[in-house]
Amino acid sequence: MGRAESPEGEMSTQDPLDLWSRLDGEAEPLQDLGWYHGNLTRHAAEALLLSNGRDGSYLLRDSNEKTGLYSLSVRAKDSVKHFHVEYTGYSLKFGFNEFSSVKDFVKHFANQPLIGSETGTLIVLKHPYPRKVEEPSIYESVRVHTAMQTGRTENDLVPTAPSTWKTRWFTLQRNELKYFKDQMSPEPIRILNLTECSAVQFDYSQERVNCFCLVFPFRTFYLCAKTGVEADEWIKILRWKLSQIRKQLDQGDSTVRSRSFIFK
């Protein structure tokens, strides 16, 4: 495959994606890849892969560094790693390999390559994350929607200094979520009545992975689990508990769960 040139013999200044789409018929345009997500941001890619992906899930997106540079975002066990993919004008470079066509590039990923990051993490690229995902027709009902302050504008939306995270031991019993200073403490620091909780959800605003939050009328509590699996398990059981409360069917009387979290 030859270098793309303008009629005068100089390198074309077209968008790299346009150059790829002009290749011969056996190579599909890069923008037609099902796992190419265009200008998806780094933060959005991390949120997407951490909440919906699994080990080895990956997607390709535009890099904001320069034209012709892309980022391969890959879900590792508890984090998301990012790797450069460079379009040189006539080939794609990824890791130690160079591909003369999109077809060869895709074939490489179809063989589930193993890559290693600078931190020593080894990841098998097994699950391309699709750009288009069929959306379920079921939506959550809005149960709480109110302005906590009035008279403020977007200029007031300035990030505040982060609070100090503390490790606390949590237990879930009946409709109460209790947290203690540690596992051996006889008395809880606080008891949260889950009948007052309006939502439990993943949270990506704390610059930490494996975070989730509990929304109460008086405060939002942020918790950080050790692993994504642990966070997911707690979210599921807390959501189940809330659904039971709403249906007034909660008749359990035993401790359902106990665990230590980083908390603020």
PDB file of C-alpha atoms in Angstrom:
ATOM      1  CA  MET A   1       0.000   0.000   0.000  1.00  0.00           C
ATOM      2  CA  GLY A   2       1.526   3.279  -1.036  1.00  0.00           C
ATOM      3  CA  ARG A   3       1.805   6.625   0.714  1.00  0.00           C
ATOM      4  CA  ALA A   4      -1.166   8.929   0.130  1.00  0.00           C
ATOM      5  CA  GLU A   5      -0.051  11.917  -1.954  1.00  0.00           C
ATOM      6  CA  SER A   6      -1.617  15.034  -3.410  1.00  0.00           C
ATOM      7  CA  PRO A   7      -1.534  15.616  -7.224  1.00  0.00           C
ATOM      8  CA  GLU A   8       1.545  17.830  -6.813  1.00  0.00           C
ATOM      9  CA  GLY A   9       3.483  14.972  -5.175  1.00  0.00           C
ATOM     10  CA  GLU A  10       3.364  16.441  -1.664  1.00  0.00           C
ATOM     11  CA  MET A  11       1.857  14.743   1.363  1.00  0.00           C
ATOM     12  CA  SER A  12      -1.858  15.392   1.696  1.00  0.00           C
ATOM     13  CA  THR A  13      -3.049  17.334   4.735  1.00  0.00           C
ATOM     14  CA  GLN A  14      -6.414  15.593   4.841  1.00  0.00           C
ATOM     15  CA  ASP A  15      -7.803  14.166   8.024  1.00  0.00           C
ATOM     16  CA  PRO A  16      -6.193  10.751   8.684  1.00  0.00           C
ATOM     17  CA  LEU A  17      -9.608   9.123   8.788  1.00  0.00           C
ATOM     18  CA  ASP A  18     -10.311  10.405   5.269  1.00  0.00           C
ATOM     19  CA  LEU A  19      -7.040   8.877   4.096  1.00  0.00           C
ATOM     20  CA  TRP A  20      -7.972   5.526   5.562  1.00  0.00           C
ATOM     21  CA  SER A  21     -11.375   5.638   3.921  1.00  0.00           C
ATOM     22  CA  ARG A  22      -9.663   6.066   0.515  1.00  0.00           C
ATOM     23  CA  LEU A  23      -7.750   2.799   0.781  1.00  0.00           C
ATOM     24  CA  ASP A  24      -8.523  -0.104  -1.504  1.00  0.00           C
ATOM     25  CA  GLY A  25     -11.657  -2.150  -0.978  1.00  0.00           C
ATOM     26  CA  GLU A  26     -10.075  -4.896   1.102  1.00  0.00           C
ATOM     27  CA  ALA A  27      -9.297  -2.549   3.974  1.00  0.00           C
ATOM     28  CA  GLU A  28     -12.268  -1.107   5.854  1.00  0.00           C
ATOM     29  CA  PRO A  29     -12.125   2.541   6.966  1.00  0.00           C
ATOM     30  CA  LEU A  30     -11.010   3.030  10.540  1.00  0.00           C
ATOM     31  CA  GLN A  31     -14.192   4.895  11.430  1.00  0.00           C
ATOM     32  CA  ASP A  32     -16.219   1.827  10.419  1.00  0.00           C
ATOM     33  CA  LEU A  33     -14.691  -0.339  13.143  1.00  0.00           C
ATOM     34  CA  GLY A  34     -17.386  -1.316  15.605  1.00  0.00           C
ATOM     35  CA  TRP A  35     -15.078  -0.608  18.561  1.00  0.00           C
ATOM     36  CA  TYR A  36     -13.805   2.790  17.361  1.00  0.00           C
ATOM     37  CA  HIS A  37     -15.420   5.444  19.584  1.00  0.00           C
ATOM     38  CA  GLY A  38     -14.277   8.640  17.863  1.00  0.00           C
ATOM     39  CA  ASN A  39     -13.716  11.604  20.183  1.00  0.00           C
ATOM     40  CA  LEU A  40     -14.678   9.783  23.372  1.00  0.00           C
ATOM     41  CA  THR A  41     -12.689  11.361  26.211  1.00  0.00           C
ATOM     42  CA  ARG A  42     -10.215   9.523  28.424  1.00  0.00           C
ATOM     43  CA  HIS A  43     -12.448   9.981  31.472  1.00  0.00           C
ATOM     44  CA  ALA A  44     -15.548   8.750  29.639  1.00  0.00           C
ATOM     45  CA  ALA A  45     -13.648   5.722  28.326  1.00  0.00           C
ATOM     46  CA  GLU A  46     -12.550   4.809  31.845  1.00  0.00           C
ATOM     47  CA  ALA A  47     -16.075   5.190  33.202  1.00  0.00           C
ATOM     48  CA  LEU A  48     -17.494   3.106  30.361  1.00  0.00           C
ATOM     49  CA  LEU A  49     -15.020   0.251  30.700  1.00  0.00           C
ATOM     50  CA  LEU A  50     -15.036   0.181  34.499  1.00  0.00           C
ATOM     51  CA  SER A  51     -18.814   0.118  34.779  1.00  0.00           C
ATOM     52  CA  ASN A  52     -19.717  -2.061  31.788  1.00  0.00           C
ATOM     53  CA  GLY A  53     -16.531  -3.781  30.644  1.00  0.00           C
ATOM     54  CA  ARG A  54     -14.596  -6.768  31.938  1.00  0.00           C
ATOM     55  CA  ASP A  55     -10.959  -7.834  32.034  1.00  0.00           C
ATOM     56  CA  GLY A  56      -9.641  -7.592  28.483  1.00  0.00           C
ATOM     57  CA  SER A  57     -12.320  -5.202  27.189  1.00  0.00           C
ATOM     58  CA  TYR A  58     -10.917  -2.499  24.923  1.00  0.00           C
ATOM     59  CA  LEU A  59     -11.887   0.352  22.631  1.00  0.00           C
ATOM     60  CA  LEU A  60     -10.133   2.713  20.235  1.00  0.00           C
ATOM     61  CA  ARG A  61     -10.644   6.469  20.441  1.00  0.00           C
ATOM     62  CA  ASP A  62      -9.107   9.712  19.238  1.00  0.00           C
ATOM     63  CA  SER A  63      -6.215  11.064  21.264  1.00  0.00           C
ATOM     64  CA  ASN A  64      -6.364  14.745  22.166  1.00  0.00           C
ATOM     65  CA  GLU A  65      -2.605  15.096  21.795  1.00  0.00           C
ATOM     66  CA  LYS A  66      -2.319  15.455  18.017  1.00  0.00           C
ATOM     67  CA  THR A  67      -3.937  14.508  14.719  1.00  0.00           C
ATOM     68  CA  GLY A  68      -3.214  10.954  13.655  1.00  0.00           C
ATOM     69  CA  LEU A  69      -2.683   9.726  17.195  1.00  0.00           C
ATOM     70  CA  TYR A  70      -5.222   7.419  18.800  1.00  0.00           C
ATOM     71  CA  SER A  71      -5.610   5.815  22.205  1.00  0.00           C
ATOM     72  CA  LEU A  72      -6.415   2.196  22.897  1.00  0.00           C
ATOM     73  CA  SER A  73      -8.188   2.101  26.266  1.00  0.00           C
ATOM     74  CA  VAL A  74      -8.047  -1.328  27.916  1.00  0.00           C
ATOM     75  CA  ARG A  75      -9.817  -2.620  31.012  1.00  0.00           C
ATOM     76  CA  ALA A  76      -7.427  -4.383  33.381  1.00  0.00           C
ATOM     77  CA  LYS A  77      -8.520  -6.022  36.628  1.00  0.00           C
ATOM     78  CA  ASP A  78      -9.285  -2.883  38.631  1.00  0.00           C
ATOM     79  CA  SER A  79      -8.210  -0.075  36.327  1.00  0.00           C
ATOM     80  CA  VAL A  80      -8.085   1.149  32.746  1.00  0.00           C
ATOM     81  CA  LYS A  81      -4.788   1.399  30.846  1.00  0.00           C
ATOM     82  CA  HIS A  82      -4.239   3.596  27.788  1.00  0.00           C
ATOM     83  CA  PHE A  83      -1.857   2.837  24.900  1.00  0.00           C
ATOM     84  CA  HIS A  84      -0.893   4.897  21.854  1.00  0.00           C
ATOM     85  CA  VAL A  85      -1.885   3.871  18.335  1.00  0.00           C
ATOM     86  CA  GLU A  86      -0.254   6.079  15.689  1.00  0.00           C
ATOM     87  CA  TYR A  87      -1.295   6.643  12.081  1.00  0.00           C
ATOM     88  CA  THR A  88       1.835   7.600  10.112  1.00  0.00           C
ATOM     89  CA  GLY A  89       0.074   8.474   6.862  1.00  0.00           C
ATOM     90  CA  TYR A  90       0.525   5.030   5.338  1.00  0.00           C
ATOM     91  CA  SER A  91       0.473   2.593   8.252  1.00  0.00           C
ATOM     92  CA  LEU A  92      -0.718   2.072  11.816  1.00  0.00           C
ATOM     93  CA  LYS A  93       1.792   1.576  14.629  1.00  0.00           C
ATOM     94  CA  PHE A  94       0.804  -0.176  17.836  1.00  0.00           C
ATOM     95  CA  GLY A  95       3.315  -1.466  20.358  1.00  0.00           C
ATOM     96  CA  PHE A  96       6.137  -3.252  18.519  1.00  0.00           C
ATOM     97  CA  ASN A  97       4.026  -3.857  15.418  1.00  0.00           C
ATOM     98  CA  GLU A  98       3.283  -1.829  12.301  1.00  0.00           C
ATOM     99  CA  PHE A  99       0.289  -2.559  10.059  1.00  0.00           C
ATOM    100  CA  SER A 100      -0.005  -1.515   6.429  1.00  0.00           C
ATOM    101  CA  SER A 101      -3.809  -1.711   6.428  1.00  0.00           C
ATOM    102  CA  VAL A 102      -6.747  -1.510   8.776  1.00  0.00           C
ATOM    103  CA  LYS A 103      -7.521  -5.106   7.811  1.00  0.00           C
ATOM    104  CA  ASP A 104      -4.159  -6.298   9.174  1.00  0.00           C
ATOM    105  CA  PHE A 105      -4.644  -4.128  12.260  1.00  0.00           C
ATOM    106  CA  VAL A 106      -8.040  -5.707  12.970  1.00  0.00           C
ATOM    107  CA  LYS A 107      -6.717  -9.221  12.288  1.00  0.00           C
ATOM    108  CA  HIS A 108      -4.053  -8.654  14.948  1.00  0.00           C
ATOM    109  CA  PHE A 109      -6.733  -7.878  17.533  1.00  0.00           C
ATOM    110  CA  ALA A 110      -8.869 -10.815  16.393  1.00  0.00           C
ATOM    111  CA  ASN A 111      -6.014 -13.072  17.557  1.00  0.00           C
ATOM    112  CA  GLN A 112      -6.333 -11.686  21.111  1.00  0.00           C
ATOM    113  CA  PRO A 113      -2.824 -10.244  21.596  1.00  0.00           C
ATOM    114  CA  LEU A 114      -1.180 -10.086  25.002  1.00  0.00           C
ATOM    115  CA  ILE A 115       0.186  -6.664  25.954  1.00  0.00           C
ATOM    116  CA  GLY A 116       2.085  -5.475  29.003  1.00  0.00           C
ATOM    117  CA  SER A 117       2.086  -2.005  30.532  1.00  0.00           C
ATOM    118  CA  GLU A 118       5.016  -0.172  32.128  1.00  0.00           C
ATOM    119  CA  THR A 119       3.670  -1.186  35.538  1.00  0.00           C
ATOM    120  CA  GLY A 120       4.041  -4.851  34.612  1.00  0.00           C
ATOM    121  CA  THR A 121       0.337  -5.512  34.139  1.00  0.00           C
ATOM    122  CA  LEU A 122      -0.319  -8.164  31.472  1.00  0.00           C
ATOM    123  CA  ILE A 123      -3.630  -7.963  29.614  1.00  0.00           C
ATOM    124  CA  VAL A 124      -5.116 -10.189  26.919  1.00  0.00           C
ATOM    125  CA  LEU A 125      -7.221  -8.111  24.520  1.00  0.00           C
ATOM    126  CA  LYS A 126     -10.298 -10.319  24.275  1.00  0.00           C
ATOM    127  CA  HIS A 127     -13.420  -8.163  24.234  1.00  0.00           C
ATOM    128  CA  PRO A 128     -13.817  -5.228  21.817  1.00  0.00           C
ATOM    129  CA  TYR A 129     -16.266  -2.787  23.396  1.00  0.00           C
ATOM    130  CA  PRO A 130     -18.889  -1.800  20.793  1.00  0.00           C
ATOM    131  CA  ARG A 131     -19.595   1.811  19.920  1.00  0.00           C
ATOM    132  CA  LYS A 132     -23.283   1.104  19.437  1.00  0.00           C
ATOM    133  CA  VAL A 133     -25.001  -0.720  22.270  1.00  0.00           C
ATOM    134  CA  GLU A 134     -28.688  -1.506  22.167  1.00  0.00           C
ATOM    135  CA  GLU A 135     -30.304   0.513  24.914  1.00  0.00           C
ATOM    136  CA  PRO A 136     -32.837  -1.231  27.146  1.00  0.00           C
ATOM    137  CA  SER A 137     -36.340   0.159  27.091  1.00  0.00           C
ATOM    138  CA  ILE A 138     -36.553   0.152  30.903  1.00  0.00           C
ATOM    139  CA  TYR A 139     -35.534   3.348  32.677  1.00  0.00           C
ATOM    140  CA  GLU A 140     -35.234   4.250  36.326  1.00  0.00           C
ATOM    141  CA  SER A 141     -37.922   6.559  37.682  1.00  0.00           C
ATOM    142  CA  VAL A 142     -36.743   9.902  39.051  1.00  0.00           C
ATOM    143  CA  ARG A 143     -37.625   9.768  42.750  1.00  0.00           C
ATOM    144  CA  VAL A 144     -35.605  12.746  43.961  1.00  0.00           C
ATOM    145  CA  HIS A 145     -35.087  15.916  41.963  1.00  0.00           C
ATOM    146  CA  THR A 146     -34.666  19.176  43.815  1.00  0.00           C
ATOM    147  CA  ALA A 147     -32.370  22.196  43.874  1.00  0.00           C
ATOM    148  CA  MET A 148     -30.292  22.186  47.042  1.00  0.00           C
ATOM    149  CA  GLN A 149     -29.343  25.859  46.564  1.00  0.00           C
ATOM    150  CA  THR A 150     -30.768  28.768  44.603  1.00  0.00           C
ATOM    151  CA  GLY A 151     -29.316  31.849  42.971  1.00  0.00           C
ATOM    152  CA  ARG A 152     -26.132  30.131  41.826  1.00  0.00           C
ATOM    153  CA  THR A 153     -24.761  30.090  38.273  1.00  0.00           C
ATOM    154  CA  GLU A 154     -22.328  27.898  36.342  1.00  0.00           C
ATOM    155  CA  ASN A 155     -19.517  30.164  37.578  1.00  0.00           C
ATOM    156  CA  ASP A 156     -20.174  28.773  41.044  1.00  0.00           C
ATOM    157  CA  LEU A 157     -19.455  25.226  39.894  1.00  0.00           C
ATOM    158  CA  VAL A 158     -15.883  25.205  41.195  1.00  0.00           C
ATOM    159  CA  PRO A 159     -14.481  21.896  42.475  1.00  0.00           C
ATOM    160  CA  THR A 160     -14.011  21.911  46.232  1.00  0.00           C
ATOM    161  CA  ALA A 161     -11.035  20.518  48.092  1.00  0.00           C
ATOM    162  CA  PRO A 162     -11.333  16.751  48.555  1.00  0.00           C
ATOM    163  CA  SER A 163     -12.345  15.405  51.955  1.00  0.00           C
ATOM    164  CA  THR A 164     -10.181  12.949  53.835  1.00  0.00           C
ATOM    165  CA  TRP A 165     -10.926   9.289  53.141  1.00  0.00           C
ATOM    166  CA  LYS A 166     -11.212   6.999  56.151  1.00  0.00           C
ATOM    167  CA  THR A 167     -11.443   3.230  56.410  1.00  0.00           C
ATOM    168  CA  ARG A 168     -14.656   2.119  58.111  1.00  0.00           C
ATOM    169  CA  TRP A 169     -16.346  -1.238  58.754  1.00  0.00           C
ATOM    170  CA  PHE A 170     -19.884  -1.508  57.380  1.00  0.00           C
ATOM    171  CA  THR A 171     -22.714  -3.896  58.202  1.00  0.00           C
ATOM    172  CA  LEU A 172     -26.118  -4.170  56.566  1.00  0.00           C
ATOM    173  CA  GLN A 173     -28.940  -5.365  58.817  1.00  0.00           C
ATOM    174  CA  ARG A 174     -32.641  -5.074  58.073  1.00  0.00           C
ATOM    175  CA  ASN A 175     -33.088  -1.505  56.766  1.00  0.00           C
ATOM    176  CA  GLU A 176     -29.984  -0.141  58.473  1.00  0.00           C
ATOM    177  CA  LEU A 177     -26.486   0.371  57.110  1.00  0.00           C
ATOM    178  CA  LYS A 178     -24.142   0.825  60.063  1.00  0.00           C
ATOM    179  CA  TYR A 179     -20.525   1.903  59.958  1.00  0.00           C
ATOM    180  CA  PHE A 180     -17.944   1.406  62.683  1.00  0.00           C
ATOM    181  CA  LYS A 181     -14.440   2.720  63.300  1.00  0.00           C
ATOM    182  CA  ASP A 182     -13.148  -0.817  62.723  1.00  0.00           C
ATOM    183  CA  GLN A 183     -14.356  -4.418  62.802  1.00  0.00           C
ATOM    184  CA  MET A 184     -13.807  -4.727  66.568  1.00  0.00           C
ATOM    185  CA  SER A 185     -15.718  -1.574  67.571  1.00  0.00           C
ATOM    186  CA  PRO A 186     -18.814  -2.459  69.637  1.00  0.00           C
ATOM    187  CA  GLU A 187     -20.813   0.651  68.751  1.00  0.00           C
ATOM    188  CA  PRO A 188     -21.376   2.154  65.296  1.00  0.00           C
ATOM    189  CA  ILE A 189     -20.286   5.677  64.470  1.00  0.00           C
ATOM    190  CA  ARG A 190     -23.517   6.187  62.595  1.00  0.00           C
ATOM    191  CA  ILE A 191     -26.596   4.274  61.474  1.00  0.00           C
ATOM    192  CA  LEU A 192     -28.030   5.073  58.053  1.00  0.00           C
ATOM    193  CA  ASN A 193     -31.722   4.380  57.641  1.00  0.00           C
ATOM    194  CA  LEU A 194     -32.076   2.998  54.121  1.00  0.00           C
ATOM    195  CA  THR A 195     -35.752   3.934  54.013  1.00  0.00           C
ATOM    196  CA  GLU A 196     -34.432   7.488  53.524  1.00  0.00           C
ATOM    197  CA  CYS A 197     -31.956   6.509  50.779  1.00  0.00           C
ATOM    198  CA  SER A 198     -33.079   7.521  47.273  1.00  0.00           C
ATOM    199  CA  ALA A 199     -30.341   5.972  45.120  1.00  0.00           C
ATOM    200  CA  VAL A 200     -27.243   3.767  45.072  1.00  0.00           C
ATOM    201  CA  GLN A 201     -24.930   4.089  42.079  1.00  0.00           C
ATOM    202  CA  PHE A 202     -21.367   3.967  40.772  1.00  0.00           C
ATOM    203  CA  ASP A 203     -19.512   7.260  41.129  1.00  0.00           C
ATOM    204  CA  TYR A 204     -16.650   8.578  38.982  1.00  0.00           C
ATOM    205  CA  SER A 205     -16.236  12.024  40.525  1.00  0.00           C
ATOM    206  CA  GLN A 206     -13.783  11.089  43.281  1.00  0.00           C
ATOM    207  CA  GLU A 207     -10.680  10.362  41.161  1.00  0.00           C
ATOM    208  CA  ARG A 208     -10.698   6.811  42.521  1.00  0.00           C
ATOM    209  CA  VAL A 209     -11.803   3.532  41.018  1.00  0.00           C
ATOM    210  CA  ASN A 210     -14.395   1.202  42.573  1.00  0.00           C
ATOM    211  CA  CYS A 211     -16.354   4.074  44.111  1.00  0.00           C
ATOM    212  CA  PHE A 212     -20.084   4.218  44.646  1.00  0.00           C
ATOM    213  CA  CYS A 213     -22.418   6.544  46.495  1.00  0.00           C
ATOM    214  CA  LEU A 214     -25.577   6.485  48.579  1.00  0.00           C
ATOM    215  CA  VAL A 215     -27.861   9.471  48.094  1.00  0.00           C
ATOM    216  CA  PHE A 216     -29.802  10.743  51.107  1.00  0.00           C
ATOM    217  CA  PRO A 217     -31.827  13.974  51.350  1.00  0.00           C
ATOM    218  CA  PHE A 218     -29.347  15.420  53.818  1.00  0.00           C
ATOM    219  CA  ARG A 219     -26.070  14.123  52.332  1.00  0.00           C
ATOM    220  CA  THR A 220     -24.452  11.909  49.726  1.00  0.00           C
ATOM    221  CA  PHE A 221     -22.126   9.263  51.173  1.00  0.00           C
ATOM    222  CA  TYR A 222     -19.168   8.105  49.040  1.00  0.00           C
ATOM    223  CA  LEU A 223     -17.630   4.662  49.518  1.00  0.00           C
ATOM    224  CA  CYS A 224     -14.647   3.040  47.834  1.00  0.00           C
ATOM    225  CA  ALA A 225     -14.333  -0.747  47.697  1.00  0.00           C
ATOM    226  CA  LYS A 226     -11.082  -2.670  47.231  1.00  0.00           C
ATOM    227  CA  THR A 227     -12.155  -4.169  43.901  1.00  0.00           C
ATOM    228  CA  GLY A 228     -14.691  -3.509  41.177  1.00  0.00           C
ATOM    229  CA  VAL A 229     -16.335  -6.871  41.876  1.00  0.00           C
ATOM    230  CA  GLU A 230     -16.796  -5.994  45.538  1.00  0.00           C
ATOM    231  CA  ALA A 231     -18.258  -2.588  44.658  1.00  0.00           C
ATOM    232  CA  ASP A 232     -20.624  -4.198  42.179  1.00  0.00           C
ATOM    233  CA  GLU A 233     -21.788  -6.746  44.761  1.00  0.00           C
ATOM    234  CA  TRP A 234     -22.562  -4.037  47.315  1.00  0.00           C
ATOM    235  CA  ILE A 235     -24.418  -1.929  44.770  1.00  0.00           C
ATOM    236  CA  LYS A 236     -26.524  -4.916  43.752  1.00  0.00           C
ATOM    237  CA  ILE A 237     -27.444  -5.897  47.301  1.00  0.00           C
ATOM    238  CA  LEU A 238     -28.170  -2.293  48.347  1.00  0.00           C
ATOM    239  CA  ARG A 239     -30.339  -1.725  45.284  1.00  0.00           C
ATOM    240  CA  TRP A 240     -32.143  -4.960  46.039  1.00  0.00           C
ATOM    241  CA  LYS A 241     -32.670  -3.792  49.604  1.00  0.00           C
ATOM    242  CA  LEU A 242     -34.075  -0.457  48.407  1.00  0.00           C
ATOM    243  CA  SER A 243     -36.441  -2.223  46.037  1.00  0.00           C
ATOM    244  CA  GLN A 244     -37.673  -4.401  48.887  1.00  0.00           C
ATOM    245  CA  ILE A 245     -38.180  -1.373  51.085  1.00  0.00           C
ATOM    246  CA  ARG A 246     -40.172   0.331  48.362  1.00  0.00           C
ATOM    247  CA  LYS A 247     -42.353  -2.734  47.997  1.00  0.00           C
ATOM    248  CA  GLN A 248     -42.673  -3.006  51.791  1.00  0.00           C
ATOM    249  CA  LEU A 249     -41.617  -6.628  51.546  1.00  0.00           C
ATOM    250  CA  ASP A 250     -38.459  -6.447  53.607  1.00  0.00           C
ATOM    251  CA  GLN A 251     -38.965  -9.078  56.297  1.00  0.00           C
ATOM    252  CA  GLY A 252     -35.343 -10.201  56.827  1.00  0.00           C
ATOM    253  CA  ASP A 253     -33.910  -9.938  60.294  1.00  0.00           C
ATOM    254  CA  SER A 254     -30.331 -11.127  59.897  1.00  0.00           C
ATOM    255  CA  THR A 255     -27.126  -9.364  58.987  1.00  0.00           C
ATOM    256  CA  VAL A 256     -26.891  -9.540  55.231  1.00  0.00           C
ATOM    257  CA  ARG A 257     -23.453  -8.084  54.670  1.00  0.00           C
ATOM    258  CA  SER A 258     -20.407  -6.706  56.432  1.00  0.00           C
ATOM    259  CA  ARG A 259     -17.287  -5.236  54.937  1.00  0.00           C
ATOM    260  CA  SER A 260     -14.552  -2.621  55.300  1.00  0.00           C
ATOM    261  CA  PHE A 261     -14.567   0.415  52.994  1.00  0.00           C
ATOM    262  CA  ILE A 262     -12.617   3.573  52.432  1.00  0.00           C
ATOM    263  CA  PHE A 263     -15.214   6.215  53.201  1.00  0.00           C
ATOM    264  CA  LYS A 264     -15.826   9.935  53.253  1.00  0.00           C
TER     265      LYS A 264
END
